[in-house]
Coordinates of C-alpha atoms in Angstrom, one line a residue:
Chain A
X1 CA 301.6 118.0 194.4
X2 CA 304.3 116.6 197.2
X3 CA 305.6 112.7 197.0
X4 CA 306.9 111.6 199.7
X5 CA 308.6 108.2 200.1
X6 CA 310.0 106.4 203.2
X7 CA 310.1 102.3 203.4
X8 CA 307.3 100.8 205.0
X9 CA 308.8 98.7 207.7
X10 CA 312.3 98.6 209.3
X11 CA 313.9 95.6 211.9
X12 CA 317.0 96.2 214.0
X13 CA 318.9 94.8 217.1
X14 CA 319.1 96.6 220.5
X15 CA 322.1 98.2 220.6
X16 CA 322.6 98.8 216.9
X17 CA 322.4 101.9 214.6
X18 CA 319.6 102.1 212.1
X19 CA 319.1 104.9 209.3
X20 CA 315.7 105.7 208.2
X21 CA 315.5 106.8 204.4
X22 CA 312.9 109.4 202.9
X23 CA 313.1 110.9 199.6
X24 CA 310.6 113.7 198.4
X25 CA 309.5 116.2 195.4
X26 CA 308.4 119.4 196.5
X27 CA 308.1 122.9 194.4
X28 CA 308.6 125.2 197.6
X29 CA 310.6 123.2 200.0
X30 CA 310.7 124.9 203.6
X31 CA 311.9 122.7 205.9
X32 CA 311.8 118.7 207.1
X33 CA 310.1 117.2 209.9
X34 CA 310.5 114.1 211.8
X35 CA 308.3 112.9 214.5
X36 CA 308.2 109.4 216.4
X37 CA 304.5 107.4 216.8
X38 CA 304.3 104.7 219.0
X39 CA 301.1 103.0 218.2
X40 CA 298.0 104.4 219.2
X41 CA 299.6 107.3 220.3
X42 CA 300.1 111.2 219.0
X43 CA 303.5 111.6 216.7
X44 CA 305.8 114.0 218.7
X45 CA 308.4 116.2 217.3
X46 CA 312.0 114.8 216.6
X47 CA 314.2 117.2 214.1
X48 CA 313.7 119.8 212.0
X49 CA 316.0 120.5 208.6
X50 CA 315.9 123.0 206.6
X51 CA 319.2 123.7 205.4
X52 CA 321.8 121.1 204.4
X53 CA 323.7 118.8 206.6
X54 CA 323.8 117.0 209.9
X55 CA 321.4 117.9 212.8
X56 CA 322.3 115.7 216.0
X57 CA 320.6 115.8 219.2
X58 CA 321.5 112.9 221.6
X59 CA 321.1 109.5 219.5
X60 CA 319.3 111.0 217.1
X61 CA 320.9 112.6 213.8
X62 CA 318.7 113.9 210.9
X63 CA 320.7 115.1 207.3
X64 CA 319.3 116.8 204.5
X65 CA 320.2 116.9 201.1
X66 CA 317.7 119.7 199.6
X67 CA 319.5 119.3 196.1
X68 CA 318.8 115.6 196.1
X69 CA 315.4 115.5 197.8
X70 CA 316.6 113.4 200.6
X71 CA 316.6 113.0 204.2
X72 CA 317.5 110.3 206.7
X73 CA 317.0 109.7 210.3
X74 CA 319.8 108.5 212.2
X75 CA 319.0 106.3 215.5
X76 CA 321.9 105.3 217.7
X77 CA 322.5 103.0 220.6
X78 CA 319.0 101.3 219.3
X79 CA 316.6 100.6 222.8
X80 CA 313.5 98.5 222.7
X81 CA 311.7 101.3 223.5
X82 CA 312.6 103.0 220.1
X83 CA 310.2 100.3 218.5
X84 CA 307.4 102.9 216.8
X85 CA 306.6 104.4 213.7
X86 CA 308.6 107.2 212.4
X87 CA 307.4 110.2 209.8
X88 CA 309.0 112.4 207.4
X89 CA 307.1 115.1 206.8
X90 CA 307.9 117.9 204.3
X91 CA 306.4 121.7 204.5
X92 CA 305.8 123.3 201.0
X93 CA 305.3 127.5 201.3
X94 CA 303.3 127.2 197.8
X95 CA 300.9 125.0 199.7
X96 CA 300.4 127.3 202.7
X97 CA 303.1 125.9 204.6
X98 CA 301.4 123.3 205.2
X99 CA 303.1 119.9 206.3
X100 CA 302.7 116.6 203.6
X101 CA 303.4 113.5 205.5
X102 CA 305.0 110.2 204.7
X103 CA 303.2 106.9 205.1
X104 CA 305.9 106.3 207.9
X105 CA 308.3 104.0 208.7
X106 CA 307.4 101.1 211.2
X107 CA 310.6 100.2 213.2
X108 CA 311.1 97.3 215.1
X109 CA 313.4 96.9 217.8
X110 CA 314.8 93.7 218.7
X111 CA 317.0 92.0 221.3
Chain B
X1 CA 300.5 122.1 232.1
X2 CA 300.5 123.5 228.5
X3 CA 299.1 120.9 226.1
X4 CA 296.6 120.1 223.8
X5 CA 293.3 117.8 224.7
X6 CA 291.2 115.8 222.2
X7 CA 288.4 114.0 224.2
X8 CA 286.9 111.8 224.0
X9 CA 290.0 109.0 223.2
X10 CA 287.3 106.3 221.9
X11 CA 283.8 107.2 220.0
X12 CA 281.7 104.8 218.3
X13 CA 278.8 106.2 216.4
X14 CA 275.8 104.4 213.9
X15 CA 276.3 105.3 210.6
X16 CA 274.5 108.2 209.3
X17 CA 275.1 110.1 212.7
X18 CA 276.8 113.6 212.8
X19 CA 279.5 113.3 215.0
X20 CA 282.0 116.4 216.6
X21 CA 285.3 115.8 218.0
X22 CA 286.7 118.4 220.6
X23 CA 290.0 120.0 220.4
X24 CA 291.4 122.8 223.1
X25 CA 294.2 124.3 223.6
X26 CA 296.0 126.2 226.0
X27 CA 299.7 127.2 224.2
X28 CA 298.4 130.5 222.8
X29 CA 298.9 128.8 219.0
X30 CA 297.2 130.8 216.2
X31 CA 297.4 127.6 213.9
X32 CA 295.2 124.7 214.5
X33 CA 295.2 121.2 212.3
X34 CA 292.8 118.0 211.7
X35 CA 294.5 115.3 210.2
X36 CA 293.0 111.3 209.5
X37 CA 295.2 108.5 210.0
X38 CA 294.1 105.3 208.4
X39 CA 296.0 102.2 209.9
X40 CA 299.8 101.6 208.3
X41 CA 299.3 105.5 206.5
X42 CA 300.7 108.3 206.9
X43 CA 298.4 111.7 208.3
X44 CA 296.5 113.6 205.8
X45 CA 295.3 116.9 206.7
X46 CA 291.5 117.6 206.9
X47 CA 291.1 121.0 207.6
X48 CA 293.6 124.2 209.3
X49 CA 292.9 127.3 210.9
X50 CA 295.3 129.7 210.9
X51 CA 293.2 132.6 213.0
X52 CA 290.3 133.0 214.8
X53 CA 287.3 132.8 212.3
X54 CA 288.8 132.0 209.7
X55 CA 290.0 128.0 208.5
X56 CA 291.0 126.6 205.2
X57 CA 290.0 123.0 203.6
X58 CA 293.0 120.7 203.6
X59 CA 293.8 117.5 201.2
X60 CA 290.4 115.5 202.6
X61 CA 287.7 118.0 203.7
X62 CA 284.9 116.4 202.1
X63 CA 282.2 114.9 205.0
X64 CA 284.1 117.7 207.2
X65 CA 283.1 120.5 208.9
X66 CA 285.1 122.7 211.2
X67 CA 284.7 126.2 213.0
X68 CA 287.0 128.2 215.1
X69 CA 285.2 130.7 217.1
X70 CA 287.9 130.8 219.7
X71 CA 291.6 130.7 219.7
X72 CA 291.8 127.9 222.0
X73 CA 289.3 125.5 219.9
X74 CA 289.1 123.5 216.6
X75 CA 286.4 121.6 216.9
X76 CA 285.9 119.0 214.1
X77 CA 282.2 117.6 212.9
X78 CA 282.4 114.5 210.8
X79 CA 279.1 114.5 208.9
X80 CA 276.8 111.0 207.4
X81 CA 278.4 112.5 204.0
X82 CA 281.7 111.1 205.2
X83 CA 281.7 107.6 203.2
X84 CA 284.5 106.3 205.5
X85 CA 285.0 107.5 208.5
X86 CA 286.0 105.3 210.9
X87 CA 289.7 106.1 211.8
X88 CA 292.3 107.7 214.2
X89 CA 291.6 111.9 214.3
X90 CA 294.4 113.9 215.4
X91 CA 294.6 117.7 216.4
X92 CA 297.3 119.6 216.5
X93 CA 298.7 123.2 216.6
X94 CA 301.6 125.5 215.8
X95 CA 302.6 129.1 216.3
X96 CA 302.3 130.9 213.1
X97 CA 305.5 132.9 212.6
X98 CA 308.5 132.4 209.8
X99 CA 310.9 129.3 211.3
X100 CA 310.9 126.2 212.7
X101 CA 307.0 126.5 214.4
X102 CA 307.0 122.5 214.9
X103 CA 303.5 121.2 215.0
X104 CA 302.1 119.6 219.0
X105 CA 299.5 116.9 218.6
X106 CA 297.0 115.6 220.8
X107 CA 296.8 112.5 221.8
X108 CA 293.7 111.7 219.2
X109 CA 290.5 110.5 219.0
X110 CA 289.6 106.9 217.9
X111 CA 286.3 107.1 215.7
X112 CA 284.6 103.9 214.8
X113 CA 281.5 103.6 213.0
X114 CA 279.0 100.5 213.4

């Protein structure tokens, strides 16, 4: 089976950097997701890793450490808007490909 | 406008009803996804399709019945042998080649029942 971890609720300032943590144990990693939820909404797609290192598009970064299980999201220049849930989600080619998701991480924005 | 559609947004049902929740569409993806969302969790996946006729029980199938007669739907029955199934539904689809092949949702269906 997959585990994947990521802390249950994060608060930060407008204006600030925040890194989201998410640790995982897969047999046949291939390749890490994140996507943003706002609540009551459908997750959309943020980054995709699947080799080590720094992926940056705009204020968001995502870096993964496949030796070490880990990933974090990176959020710059933090806007109220930004407040929603974000998911880690890890694709496993011995189960299909298919993705396991995190519980998600519920960020809070404020001023 | 490419996207997926999930209707209806909000269903409410009696318990021991049969209920199906729609899912089309139009971005030519093979692969097609259920997944639950319980409030605070994470999604766990219900049932996937990979190709026409054919679809594959995920983490959570049981209560669940799905059929893919057409490319462009996934519909998903949730049956009175679902013991709990009141919660957000989300579809979603991918293409099915080696790389990236991110996964689109829809914007979900909100099942309660009374």
């Amino acid at each position: 089976g997959q585990n994947i971890d990521q802390p249950t609720e994060m608060t930060a300032t407008e204006g600030a950097i925040v890194q989201i943590n998410c640790t995982y144990q897969t047999s046949g990693f291939n390749g890490l997701f994140w996507y943003q939820q706002h609540a009551g909404e459908a997750p959309t797609f943020l980054s995709y890793n699947v080799l080590d290192g720094l992926e940056e598009k705009g204020r968001f970064s995502s870096f993964l450490s496949r030796s070490k299980g880990y990933s974090y999201l990176l959020l710059k220049e933090l806007q109220m808007k930004d407040s929603a849930s974000y998911l880690c989600a890890v694709r496993d080619h011995n189960a299909g490909n298919m993705l396991t998701f995190g519980g998600g991480t519920r960020l809070m924005v404020k001023p | 406008d490419g996207g997926i559609t999930q209707s209806p947004k909000y269903l409410f049902r009696k318990e021991g009803q049969n209920v199906t929740l729609s899912c089309e569409q139009n971005l030519n993806h093979d692969a097609m996804y259920w997944y639950r969302q319980d409030p605070g969790q994470g999604l766990r996946l219900i049932y996937y399709s990979q190709i026409v006729n054919d679809f594959q029980k995920g983490d959570i199938a049981e209560g669940y019945s799905v059929s893919r007669e057409k490319k462009e739907s996934f519909p998903l029955t949730v049956t009175s042998a679902q013991k709990n199934p009141t919660a957000f539904y989300l579809c979603a689809s991918s293409i099915a080649r080696r790389g990236k092949n991110e996964q689109f949702f829809g914007p979900g269906t909100r099942l309660t029942v009374l």
